[in-house]
CSV table of C-alpha atoms and ligand atoms in Angstrom, one decimal:
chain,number,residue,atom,x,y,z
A,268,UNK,CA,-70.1,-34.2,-2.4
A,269,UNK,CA,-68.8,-36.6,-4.4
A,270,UNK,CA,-68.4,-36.2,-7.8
A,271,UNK,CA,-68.6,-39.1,-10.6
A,272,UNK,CA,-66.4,-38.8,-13.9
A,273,UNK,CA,-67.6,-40.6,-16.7
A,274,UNK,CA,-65.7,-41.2,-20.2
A,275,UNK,CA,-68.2,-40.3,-22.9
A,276,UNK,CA,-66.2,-40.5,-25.9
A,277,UNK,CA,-67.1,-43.9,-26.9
A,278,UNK,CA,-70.5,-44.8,-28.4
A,279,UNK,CA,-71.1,-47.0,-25.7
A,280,UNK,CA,-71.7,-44.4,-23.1
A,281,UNK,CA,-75.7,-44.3,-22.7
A,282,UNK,CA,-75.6,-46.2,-19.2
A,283,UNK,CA,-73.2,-42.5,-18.0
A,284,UNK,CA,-76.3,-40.5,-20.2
A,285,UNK,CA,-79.1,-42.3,-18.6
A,286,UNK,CA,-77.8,-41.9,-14.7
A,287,UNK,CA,-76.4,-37.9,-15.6
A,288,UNK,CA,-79.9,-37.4,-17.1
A,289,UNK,CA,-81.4,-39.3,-13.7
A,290,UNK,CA,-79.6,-36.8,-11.7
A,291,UNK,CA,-80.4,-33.4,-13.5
A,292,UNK,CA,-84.2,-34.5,-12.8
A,293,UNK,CA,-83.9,-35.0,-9.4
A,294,UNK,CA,-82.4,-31.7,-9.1
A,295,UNK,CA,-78.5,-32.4,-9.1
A,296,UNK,CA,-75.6,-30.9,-11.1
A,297,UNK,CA,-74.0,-32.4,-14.4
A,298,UNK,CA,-71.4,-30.7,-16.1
A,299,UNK,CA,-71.9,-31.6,-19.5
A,300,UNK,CA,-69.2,-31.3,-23.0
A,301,UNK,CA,-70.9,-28.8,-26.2
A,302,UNK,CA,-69.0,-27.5,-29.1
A,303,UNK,CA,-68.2,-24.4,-27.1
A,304,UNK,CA,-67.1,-24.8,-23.6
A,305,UNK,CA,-68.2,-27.3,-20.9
A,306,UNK,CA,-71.5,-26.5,-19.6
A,307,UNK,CA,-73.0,-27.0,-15.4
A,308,UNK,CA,-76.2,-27.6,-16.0
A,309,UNK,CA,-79.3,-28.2,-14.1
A,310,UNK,CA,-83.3,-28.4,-14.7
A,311,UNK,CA,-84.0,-25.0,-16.3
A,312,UNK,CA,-87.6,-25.3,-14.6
A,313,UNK,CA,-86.6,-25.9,-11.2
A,314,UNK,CA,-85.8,-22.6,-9.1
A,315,UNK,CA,-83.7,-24.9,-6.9
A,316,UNK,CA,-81.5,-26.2,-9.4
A,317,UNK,CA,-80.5,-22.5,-10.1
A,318,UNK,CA,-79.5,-22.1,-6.6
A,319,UNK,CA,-77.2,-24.9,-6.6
A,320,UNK,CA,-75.7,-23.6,-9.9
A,321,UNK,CA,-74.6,-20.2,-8.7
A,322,UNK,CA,-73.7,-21.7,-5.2
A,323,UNK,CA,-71.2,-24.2,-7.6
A,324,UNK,CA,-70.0,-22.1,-9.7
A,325,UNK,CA,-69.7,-18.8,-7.1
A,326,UNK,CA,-71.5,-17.0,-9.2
A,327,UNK,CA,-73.9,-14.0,-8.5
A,328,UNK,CA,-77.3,-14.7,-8.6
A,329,UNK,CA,-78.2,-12.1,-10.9
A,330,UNK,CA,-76.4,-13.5,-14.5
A,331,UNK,CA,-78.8,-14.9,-15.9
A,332,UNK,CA,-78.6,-18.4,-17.6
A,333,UNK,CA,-79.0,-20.1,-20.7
A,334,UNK,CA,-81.5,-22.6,-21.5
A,335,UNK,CA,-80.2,-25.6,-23.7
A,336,UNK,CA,-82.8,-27.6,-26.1
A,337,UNK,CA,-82.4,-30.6,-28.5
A,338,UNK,CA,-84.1,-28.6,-31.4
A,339,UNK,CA,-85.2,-25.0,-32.0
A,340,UNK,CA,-89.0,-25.9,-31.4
A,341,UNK,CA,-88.2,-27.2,-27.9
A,342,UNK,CA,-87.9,-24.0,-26.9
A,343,UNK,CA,-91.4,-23.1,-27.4
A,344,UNK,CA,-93.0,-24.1,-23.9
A,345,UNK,CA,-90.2,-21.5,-22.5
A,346,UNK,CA,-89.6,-18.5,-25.0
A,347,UNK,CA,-92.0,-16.4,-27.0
A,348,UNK,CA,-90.5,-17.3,-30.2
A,349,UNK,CA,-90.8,-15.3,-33.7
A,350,UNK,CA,-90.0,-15.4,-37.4
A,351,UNK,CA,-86.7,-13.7,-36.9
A,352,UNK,CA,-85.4,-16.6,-34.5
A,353,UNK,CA,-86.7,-19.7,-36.7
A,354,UNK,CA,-85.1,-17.9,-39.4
A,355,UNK,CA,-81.4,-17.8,-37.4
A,356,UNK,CA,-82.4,-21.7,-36.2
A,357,UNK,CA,-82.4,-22.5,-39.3
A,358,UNK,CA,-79.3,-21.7,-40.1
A,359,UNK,CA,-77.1,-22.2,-37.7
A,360,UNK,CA,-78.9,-24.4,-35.1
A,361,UNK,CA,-77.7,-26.8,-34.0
A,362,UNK,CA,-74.5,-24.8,-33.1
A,363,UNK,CA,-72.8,-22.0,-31.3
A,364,UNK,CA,-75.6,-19.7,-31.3
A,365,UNK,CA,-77.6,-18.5,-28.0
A,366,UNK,CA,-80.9,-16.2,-29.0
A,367,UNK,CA,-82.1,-13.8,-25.8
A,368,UNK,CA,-86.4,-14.2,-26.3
A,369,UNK,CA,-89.1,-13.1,-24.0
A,370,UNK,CA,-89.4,-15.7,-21.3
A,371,UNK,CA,-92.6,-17.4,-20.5
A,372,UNK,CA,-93.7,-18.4,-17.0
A,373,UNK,CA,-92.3,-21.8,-17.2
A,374,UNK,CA,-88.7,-20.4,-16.4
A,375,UNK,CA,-88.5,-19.2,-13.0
A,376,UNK,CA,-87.1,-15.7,-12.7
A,377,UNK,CA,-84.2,-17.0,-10.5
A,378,UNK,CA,-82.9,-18.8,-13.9
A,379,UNK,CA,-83.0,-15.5,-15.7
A,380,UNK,CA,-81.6,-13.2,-13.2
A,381,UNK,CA,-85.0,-11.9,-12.8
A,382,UNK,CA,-84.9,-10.6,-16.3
A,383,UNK,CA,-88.4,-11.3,-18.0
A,384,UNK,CA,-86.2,-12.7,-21.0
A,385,UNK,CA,-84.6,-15.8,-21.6
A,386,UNK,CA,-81.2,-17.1,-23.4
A,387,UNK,CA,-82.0,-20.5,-25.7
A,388,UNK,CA,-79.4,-22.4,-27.1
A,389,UNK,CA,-78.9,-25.6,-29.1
A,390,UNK,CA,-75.8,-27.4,-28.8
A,391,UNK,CA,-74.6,-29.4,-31.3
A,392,UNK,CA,-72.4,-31.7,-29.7
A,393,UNK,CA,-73.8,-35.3,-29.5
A,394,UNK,CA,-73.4,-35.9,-25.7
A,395,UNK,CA,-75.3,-32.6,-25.2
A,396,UNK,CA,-77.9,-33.2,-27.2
A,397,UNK,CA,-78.1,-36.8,-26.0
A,398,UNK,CA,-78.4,-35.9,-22.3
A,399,UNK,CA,-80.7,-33.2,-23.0
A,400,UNK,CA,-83.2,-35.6,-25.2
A,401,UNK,CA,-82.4,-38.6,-22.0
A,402,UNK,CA,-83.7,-35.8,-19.5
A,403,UNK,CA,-86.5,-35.3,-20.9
A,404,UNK,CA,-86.1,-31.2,-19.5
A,405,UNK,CA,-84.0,-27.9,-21.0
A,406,UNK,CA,-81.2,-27.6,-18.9
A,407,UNK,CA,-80.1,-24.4,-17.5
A,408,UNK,CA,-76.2,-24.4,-18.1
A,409,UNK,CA,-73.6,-21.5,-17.4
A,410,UNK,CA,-70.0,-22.5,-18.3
A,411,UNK,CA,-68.5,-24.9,-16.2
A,412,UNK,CA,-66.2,-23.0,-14.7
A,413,UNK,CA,-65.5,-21.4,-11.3
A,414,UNK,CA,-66.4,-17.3,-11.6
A,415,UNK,CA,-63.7,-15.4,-12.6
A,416,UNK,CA,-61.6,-17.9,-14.5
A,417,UNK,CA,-61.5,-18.8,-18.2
A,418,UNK,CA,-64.2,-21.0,-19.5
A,419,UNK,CA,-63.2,-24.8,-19.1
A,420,UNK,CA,-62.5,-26.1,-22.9
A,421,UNK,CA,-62.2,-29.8,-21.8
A,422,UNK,CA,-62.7,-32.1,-18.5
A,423,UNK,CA,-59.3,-31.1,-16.8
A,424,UNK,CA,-60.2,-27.7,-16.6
A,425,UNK,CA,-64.0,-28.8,-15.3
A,426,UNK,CA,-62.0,-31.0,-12.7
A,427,UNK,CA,-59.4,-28.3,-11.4
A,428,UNK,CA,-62.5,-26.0,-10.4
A,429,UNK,CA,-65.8,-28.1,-9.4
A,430,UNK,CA,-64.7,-31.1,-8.6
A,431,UNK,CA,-66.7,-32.4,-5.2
A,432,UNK,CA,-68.9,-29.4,-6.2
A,433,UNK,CA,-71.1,-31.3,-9.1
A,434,UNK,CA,-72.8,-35.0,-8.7
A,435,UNK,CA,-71.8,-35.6,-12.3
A,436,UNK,CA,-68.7,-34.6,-14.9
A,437,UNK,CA,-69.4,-36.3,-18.6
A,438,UNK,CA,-66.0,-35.9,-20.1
A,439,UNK,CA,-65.9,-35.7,-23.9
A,440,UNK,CA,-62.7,-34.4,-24.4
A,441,UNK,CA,-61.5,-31.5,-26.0
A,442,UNK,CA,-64.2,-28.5,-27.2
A,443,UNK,CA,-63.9,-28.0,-30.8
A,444,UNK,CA,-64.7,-24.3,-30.8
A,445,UNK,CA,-63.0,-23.5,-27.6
A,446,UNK,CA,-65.0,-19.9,-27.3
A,447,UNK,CA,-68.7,-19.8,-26.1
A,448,UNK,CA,-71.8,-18.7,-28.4
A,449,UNK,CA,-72.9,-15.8,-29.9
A,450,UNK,CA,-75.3,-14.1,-28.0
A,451,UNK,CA,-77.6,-11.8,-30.4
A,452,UNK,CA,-80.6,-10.5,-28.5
A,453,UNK,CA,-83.8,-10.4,-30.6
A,454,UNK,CA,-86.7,-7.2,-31.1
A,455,UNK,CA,-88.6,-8.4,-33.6
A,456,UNK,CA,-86.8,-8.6,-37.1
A,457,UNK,CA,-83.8,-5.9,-35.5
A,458,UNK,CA,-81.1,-8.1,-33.8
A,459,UNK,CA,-78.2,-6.9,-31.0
A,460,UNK,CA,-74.9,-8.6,-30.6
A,461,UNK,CA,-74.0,-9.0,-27.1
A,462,UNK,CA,-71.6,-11.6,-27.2
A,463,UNK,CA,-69.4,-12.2,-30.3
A,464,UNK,CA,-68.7,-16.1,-31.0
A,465,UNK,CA,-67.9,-18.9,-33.5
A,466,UNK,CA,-71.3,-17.7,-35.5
A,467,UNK,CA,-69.7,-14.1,-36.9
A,468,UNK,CA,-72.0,-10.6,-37.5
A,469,UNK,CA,-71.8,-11.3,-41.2
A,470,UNK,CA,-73.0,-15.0,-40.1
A,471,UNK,CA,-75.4,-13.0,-38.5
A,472,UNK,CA,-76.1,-10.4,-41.1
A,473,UNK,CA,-76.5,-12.9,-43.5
A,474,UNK,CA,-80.1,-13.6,-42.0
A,475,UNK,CA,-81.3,-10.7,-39.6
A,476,UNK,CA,-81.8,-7.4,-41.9
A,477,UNK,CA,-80.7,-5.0,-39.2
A,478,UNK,CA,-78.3,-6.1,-36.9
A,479,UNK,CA,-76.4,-3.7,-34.2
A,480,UNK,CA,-73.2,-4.6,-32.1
A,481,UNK,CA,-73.3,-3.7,-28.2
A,482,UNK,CA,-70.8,-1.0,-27.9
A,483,UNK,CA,-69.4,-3.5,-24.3
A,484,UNK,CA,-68.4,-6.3,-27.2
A,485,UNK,CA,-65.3,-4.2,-28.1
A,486,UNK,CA,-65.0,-1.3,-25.4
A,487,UNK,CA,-64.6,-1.2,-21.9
A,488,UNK,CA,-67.5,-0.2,-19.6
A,489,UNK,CA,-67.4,2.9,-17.3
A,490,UNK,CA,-68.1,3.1,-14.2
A,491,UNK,CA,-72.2,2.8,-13.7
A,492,UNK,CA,-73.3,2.0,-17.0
A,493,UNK,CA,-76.1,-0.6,-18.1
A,494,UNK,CA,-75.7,-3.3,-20.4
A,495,UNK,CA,-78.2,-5.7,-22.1
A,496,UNK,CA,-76.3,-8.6,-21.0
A,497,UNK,CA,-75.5,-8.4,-17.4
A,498,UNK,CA,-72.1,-11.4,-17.4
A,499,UNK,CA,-70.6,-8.6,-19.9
A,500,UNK,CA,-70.4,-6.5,-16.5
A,501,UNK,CA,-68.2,-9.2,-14.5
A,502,UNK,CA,-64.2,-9.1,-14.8
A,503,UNK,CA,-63.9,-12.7,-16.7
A,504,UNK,CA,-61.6,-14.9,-17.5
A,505,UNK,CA,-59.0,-13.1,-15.6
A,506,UNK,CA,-55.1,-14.8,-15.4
A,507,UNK,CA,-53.1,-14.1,-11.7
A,508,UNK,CA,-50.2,-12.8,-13.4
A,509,UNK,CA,-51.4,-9.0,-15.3
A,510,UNK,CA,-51.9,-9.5,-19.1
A,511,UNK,CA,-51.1,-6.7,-21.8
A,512,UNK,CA,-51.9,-6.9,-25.5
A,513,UNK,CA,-50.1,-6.2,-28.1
A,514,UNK,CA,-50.8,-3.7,-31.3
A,515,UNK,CA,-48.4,-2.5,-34.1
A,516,UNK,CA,-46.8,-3.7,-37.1
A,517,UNK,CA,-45.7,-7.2,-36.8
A,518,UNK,CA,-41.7,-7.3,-36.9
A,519,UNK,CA,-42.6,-4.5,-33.8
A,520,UNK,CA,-44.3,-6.7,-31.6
A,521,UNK,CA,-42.2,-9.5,-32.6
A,522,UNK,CA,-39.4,-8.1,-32.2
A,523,UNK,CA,-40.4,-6.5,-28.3
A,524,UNK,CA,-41.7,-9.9,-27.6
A,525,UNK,CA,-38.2,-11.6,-28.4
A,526,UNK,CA,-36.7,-9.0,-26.2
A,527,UNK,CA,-39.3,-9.8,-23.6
A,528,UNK,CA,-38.7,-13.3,-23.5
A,529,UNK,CA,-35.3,-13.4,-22.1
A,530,UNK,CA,-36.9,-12.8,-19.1
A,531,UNK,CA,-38.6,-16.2,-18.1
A,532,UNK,CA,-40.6,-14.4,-15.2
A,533,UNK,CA,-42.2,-12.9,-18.6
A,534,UNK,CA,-44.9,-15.4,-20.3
A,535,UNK,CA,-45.5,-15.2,-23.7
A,536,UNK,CA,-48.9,-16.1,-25.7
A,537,UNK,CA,-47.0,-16.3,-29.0
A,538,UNK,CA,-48.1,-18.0,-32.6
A,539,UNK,CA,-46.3,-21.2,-33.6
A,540,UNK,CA,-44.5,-19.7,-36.6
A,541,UNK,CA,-42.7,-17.5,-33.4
A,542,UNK,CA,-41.7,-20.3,-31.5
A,543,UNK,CA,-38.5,-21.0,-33.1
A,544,UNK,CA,-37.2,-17.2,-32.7
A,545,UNK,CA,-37.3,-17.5,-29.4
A,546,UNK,CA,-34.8,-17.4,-26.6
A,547,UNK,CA,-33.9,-20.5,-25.0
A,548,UNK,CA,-35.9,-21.4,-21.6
A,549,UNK,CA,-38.5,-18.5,-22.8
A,550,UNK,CA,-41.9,-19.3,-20.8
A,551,UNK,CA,-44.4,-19.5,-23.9
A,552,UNK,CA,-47.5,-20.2,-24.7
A,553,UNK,CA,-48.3,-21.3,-28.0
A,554,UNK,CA,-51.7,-20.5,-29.7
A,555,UNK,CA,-52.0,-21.3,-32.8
A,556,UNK,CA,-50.8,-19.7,-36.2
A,557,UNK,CA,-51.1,-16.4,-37.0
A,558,UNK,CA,-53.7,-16.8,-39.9
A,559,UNK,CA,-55.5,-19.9,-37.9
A,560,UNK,CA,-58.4,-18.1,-36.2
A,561,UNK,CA,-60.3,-20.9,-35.3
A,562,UNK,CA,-56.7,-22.6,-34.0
A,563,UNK,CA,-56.3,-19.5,-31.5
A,564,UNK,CA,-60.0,-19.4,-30.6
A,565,UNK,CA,-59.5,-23.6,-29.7
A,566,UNK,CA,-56.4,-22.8,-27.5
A,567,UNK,CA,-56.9,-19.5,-25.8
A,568,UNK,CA,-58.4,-20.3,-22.9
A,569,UNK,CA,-56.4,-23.7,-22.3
A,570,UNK,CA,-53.5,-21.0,-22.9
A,571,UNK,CA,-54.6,-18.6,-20.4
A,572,UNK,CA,-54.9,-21.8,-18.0
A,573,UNK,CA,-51.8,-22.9,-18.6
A,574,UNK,CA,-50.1,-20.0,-17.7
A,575,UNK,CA,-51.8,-19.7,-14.4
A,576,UNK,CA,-50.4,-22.8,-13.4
A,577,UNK,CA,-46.9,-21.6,-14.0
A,578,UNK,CA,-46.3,-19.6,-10.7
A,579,UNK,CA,-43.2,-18.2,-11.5
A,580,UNK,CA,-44.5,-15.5,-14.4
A,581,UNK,CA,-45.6,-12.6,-13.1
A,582,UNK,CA,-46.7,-10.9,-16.4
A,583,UNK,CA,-48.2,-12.0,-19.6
A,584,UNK,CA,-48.2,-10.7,-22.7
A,585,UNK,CA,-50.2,-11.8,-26.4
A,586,UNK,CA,-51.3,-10.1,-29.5
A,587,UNK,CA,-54.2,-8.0,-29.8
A,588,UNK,CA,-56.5,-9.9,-32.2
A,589,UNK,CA,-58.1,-8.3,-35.2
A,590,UNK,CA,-61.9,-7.3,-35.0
A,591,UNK,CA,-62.8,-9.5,-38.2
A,592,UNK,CA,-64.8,-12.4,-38.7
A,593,UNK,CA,-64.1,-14.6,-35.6
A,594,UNK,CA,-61.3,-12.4,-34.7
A,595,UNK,CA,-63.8,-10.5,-32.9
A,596,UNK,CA,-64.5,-13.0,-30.6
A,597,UNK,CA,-60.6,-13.7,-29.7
A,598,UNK,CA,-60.3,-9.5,-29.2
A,599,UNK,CA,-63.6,-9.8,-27.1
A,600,UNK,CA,-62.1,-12.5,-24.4
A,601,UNK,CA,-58.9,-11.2,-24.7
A,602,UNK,CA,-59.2,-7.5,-23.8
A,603,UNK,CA,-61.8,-8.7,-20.9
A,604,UNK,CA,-58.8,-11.4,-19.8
A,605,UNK,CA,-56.4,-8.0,-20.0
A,606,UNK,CA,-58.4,-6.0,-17.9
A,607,UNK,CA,-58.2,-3.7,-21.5
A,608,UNK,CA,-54.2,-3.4,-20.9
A,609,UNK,CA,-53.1,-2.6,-24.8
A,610,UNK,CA,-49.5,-1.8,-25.6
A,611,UNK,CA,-48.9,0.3,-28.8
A,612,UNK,CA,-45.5,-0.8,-30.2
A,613,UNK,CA,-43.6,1.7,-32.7
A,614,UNK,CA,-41.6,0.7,-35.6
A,615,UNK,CA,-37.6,1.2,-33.8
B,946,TXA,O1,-71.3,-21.5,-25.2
B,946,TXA,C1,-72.0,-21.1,-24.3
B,946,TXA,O2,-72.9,-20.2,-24.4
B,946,TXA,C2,-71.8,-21.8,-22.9
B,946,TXA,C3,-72.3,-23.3,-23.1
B,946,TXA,C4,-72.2,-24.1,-21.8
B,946,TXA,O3,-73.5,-23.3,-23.7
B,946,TXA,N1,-72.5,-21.2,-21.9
B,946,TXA,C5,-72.1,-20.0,-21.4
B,946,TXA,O4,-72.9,-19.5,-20.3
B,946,TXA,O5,-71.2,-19.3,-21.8
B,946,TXA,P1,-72.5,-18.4,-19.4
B,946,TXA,O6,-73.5,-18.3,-18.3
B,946,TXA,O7,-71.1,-18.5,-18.9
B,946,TXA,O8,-72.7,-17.1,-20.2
B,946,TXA,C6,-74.0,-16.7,-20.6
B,946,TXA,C7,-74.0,-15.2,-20.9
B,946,TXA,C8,-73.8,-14.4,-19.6
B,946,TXA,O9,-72.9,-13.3,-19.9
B,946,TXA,C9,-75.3,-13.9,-19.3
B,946,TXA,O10,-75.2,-12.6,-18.7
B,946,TXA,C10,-75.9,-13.8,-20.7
B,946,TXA,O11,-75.3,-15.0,-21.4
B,946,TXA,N2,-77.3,-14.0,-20.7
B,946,TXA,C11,-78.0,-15.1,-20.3
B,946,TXA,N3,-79.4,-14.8,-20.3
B,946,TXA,C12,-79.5,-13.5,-20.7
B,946,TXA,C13,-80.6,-12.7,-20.9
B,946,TXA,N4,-81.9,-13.1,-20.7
B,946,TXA,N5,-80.4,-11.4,-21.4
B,946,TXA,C14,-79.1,-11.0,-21.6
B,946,TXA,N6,-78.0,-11.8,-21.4
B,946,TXA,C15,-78.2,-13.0,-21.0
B,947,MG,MG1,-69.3,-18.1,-18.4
């Protein structure tokens, strides 16, 4: 298939809306920018369309898919809404937020996995929300990247892995938040995190009186066991080249990281402030500075990508990220990306 690229970053861009939004309503594949990560989307009401997802994406058929809407009260024909979710809408919707609802029938069960509940989400991005309002439809979206690799954070990554497998990429640049959304899964006024994002558990807390996290946000999974959310059971966003994190004081890790870096077969995700200690010809990966939790959550995955494409390193190592405010997220992707490899490192 042949796949069109259109420029969106202009104003002037509603001729590429109008033909990506033609497409998604004859049943073909746009991949589309949001604040979080490139999304593939397709008509959320159209069994077919899911198909053709998964088949592009190599997905398995049973993650289920989030539903993307202009505003929170377009997702009334689809979800059994409640106090609870208009309440978290209100607050952070637009935005990086997905809310899990009980589906109505107007969502086939091959968009939700066969789960008899349904992810909604609002982007905030303008091109989203422009091709979603030109559609006329929610589109079902997963992120636009192949299975198994990081989340694409602008059109190069989209390009690398679905390229001649979508009719349509609408390239808007760079992703601002660079992580996906928050999943919280709603039971009435009590709230479960199953996916830590840009919108925090105290975000979250701020609105929702009871709010638990799902032990798989921070833990691995053994062998067997059920989870809420079933893309939290997948390996994700893993690099070729074996990835270990990082804990311990700070001159520690540095200090084993410096020592590392001789080695140029050795790939470093370091923070800027450690760039100049480093050993000439040392194979690094810069993202962000050490306090700039929003910079690392922007790069990571770019990061990740990057060091895939050098074929020489054959191990990777970053810091562990802390577990607070959006630092969650960042130690959620990362310990997934590490396969949970974490390295103590003792004062010497
Ligand atoms: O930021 C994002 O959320 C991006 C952009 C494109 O919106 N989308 C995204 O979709 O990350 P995806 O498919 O890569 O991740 C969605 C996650 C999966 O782990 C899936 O299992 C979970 O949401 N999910 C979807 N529907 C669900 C449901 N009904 N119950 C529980 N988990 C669900
Ligand atoms: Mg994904």
């Amino acid at each position: 298939m042949e796949t069109k690229i259109y420029q969106v970053n202009s104003n002037n861009d509603t001729a590429a809306i109008k033909d990506a939004a033609d497409i998604l309503r004859r049943g073909g594949l746009v991949v589309f920018p949001t604040e979080t990560v490139y999304g593939l989307g397709g008509n959320a009401t159209d069994p077919e369309a899911a198909k053709a997802i998964y088949a592009a994406k190599g997905r398995p058929s049973d993650n289920p898919l989030i539903i993307h809407v202009a505003s929170p009260e377009d997702a009334e024909p689809y979800a059994v809404t409640s106090d609870a979710y208009y309440r978290l809408a209100r607050r952070f919707m637009p935005g990086p937020l997905t809310v899990i609802l009980p589906k109505k029938d107007t969502i086939p069960l091959s968009v939700t996995g066969g789960l008899e509940t349904v992810a909604v989400r609002c982007p905030a991005h303008p091109v989203a929300q422009e091709l979603i309002k030109a559609a006329g439809l929610p589109i079902a979206a997963p992120s636009a990247n192949r299975s198994g690799k990081p989340s694409p954070t602008c059109a190069a990554h989209v390009i690398e892995d679905l390229l001649g497998r979508v009719d349509v990429i609408l390239d808007g640049g760079d992703c601002e938040v660079g992580l996906e959304s928050t999943i919280v899964k709603l039971d009435g006024e009590s709230g479960v995190l199953l996916r830590p994002g840009a919108i925090t558990p105290e975000d979250l807390e701020s609105v929702l009186s009871d709010l638990s996290i799902s032990p798989a946000v921070t833990a691995a999974l053994r062998e067997g066991e059920r989870v809420l959310s079933p893309g939290m059971k997948y390996r994700h966003y893993a690099p070729s080249a074996p990835l270990t994190l990082l804990e311990g004081e700070e001159d520690a890790v540095r200090a084993f990281l410096i020592e590392k870096a001789n080695d140029h077969s050795i790939g470093i995700l370091c923070f800027e402030e450690e760039l100049p200690l480093m050993p000439e010809g040392a194979s690094l990966f810069p993202v962000g500075k050490r306090a700039d939790l929003e910079a690392q959550a922007h790069r990571l995955f770019s990061a990740l990508r990057d060091a895939d494409h050098a074929s020489h390193i054959r191990q990777l190592y970053a810091h562990l990220p802390s577990k607070t405010g959006l630092g969650l997220a960042l130690y959620n992707r990362a310990i997934r990306a590490a396969a949970h490899t974490i390295l103590h490192i003792d004062r010497t």
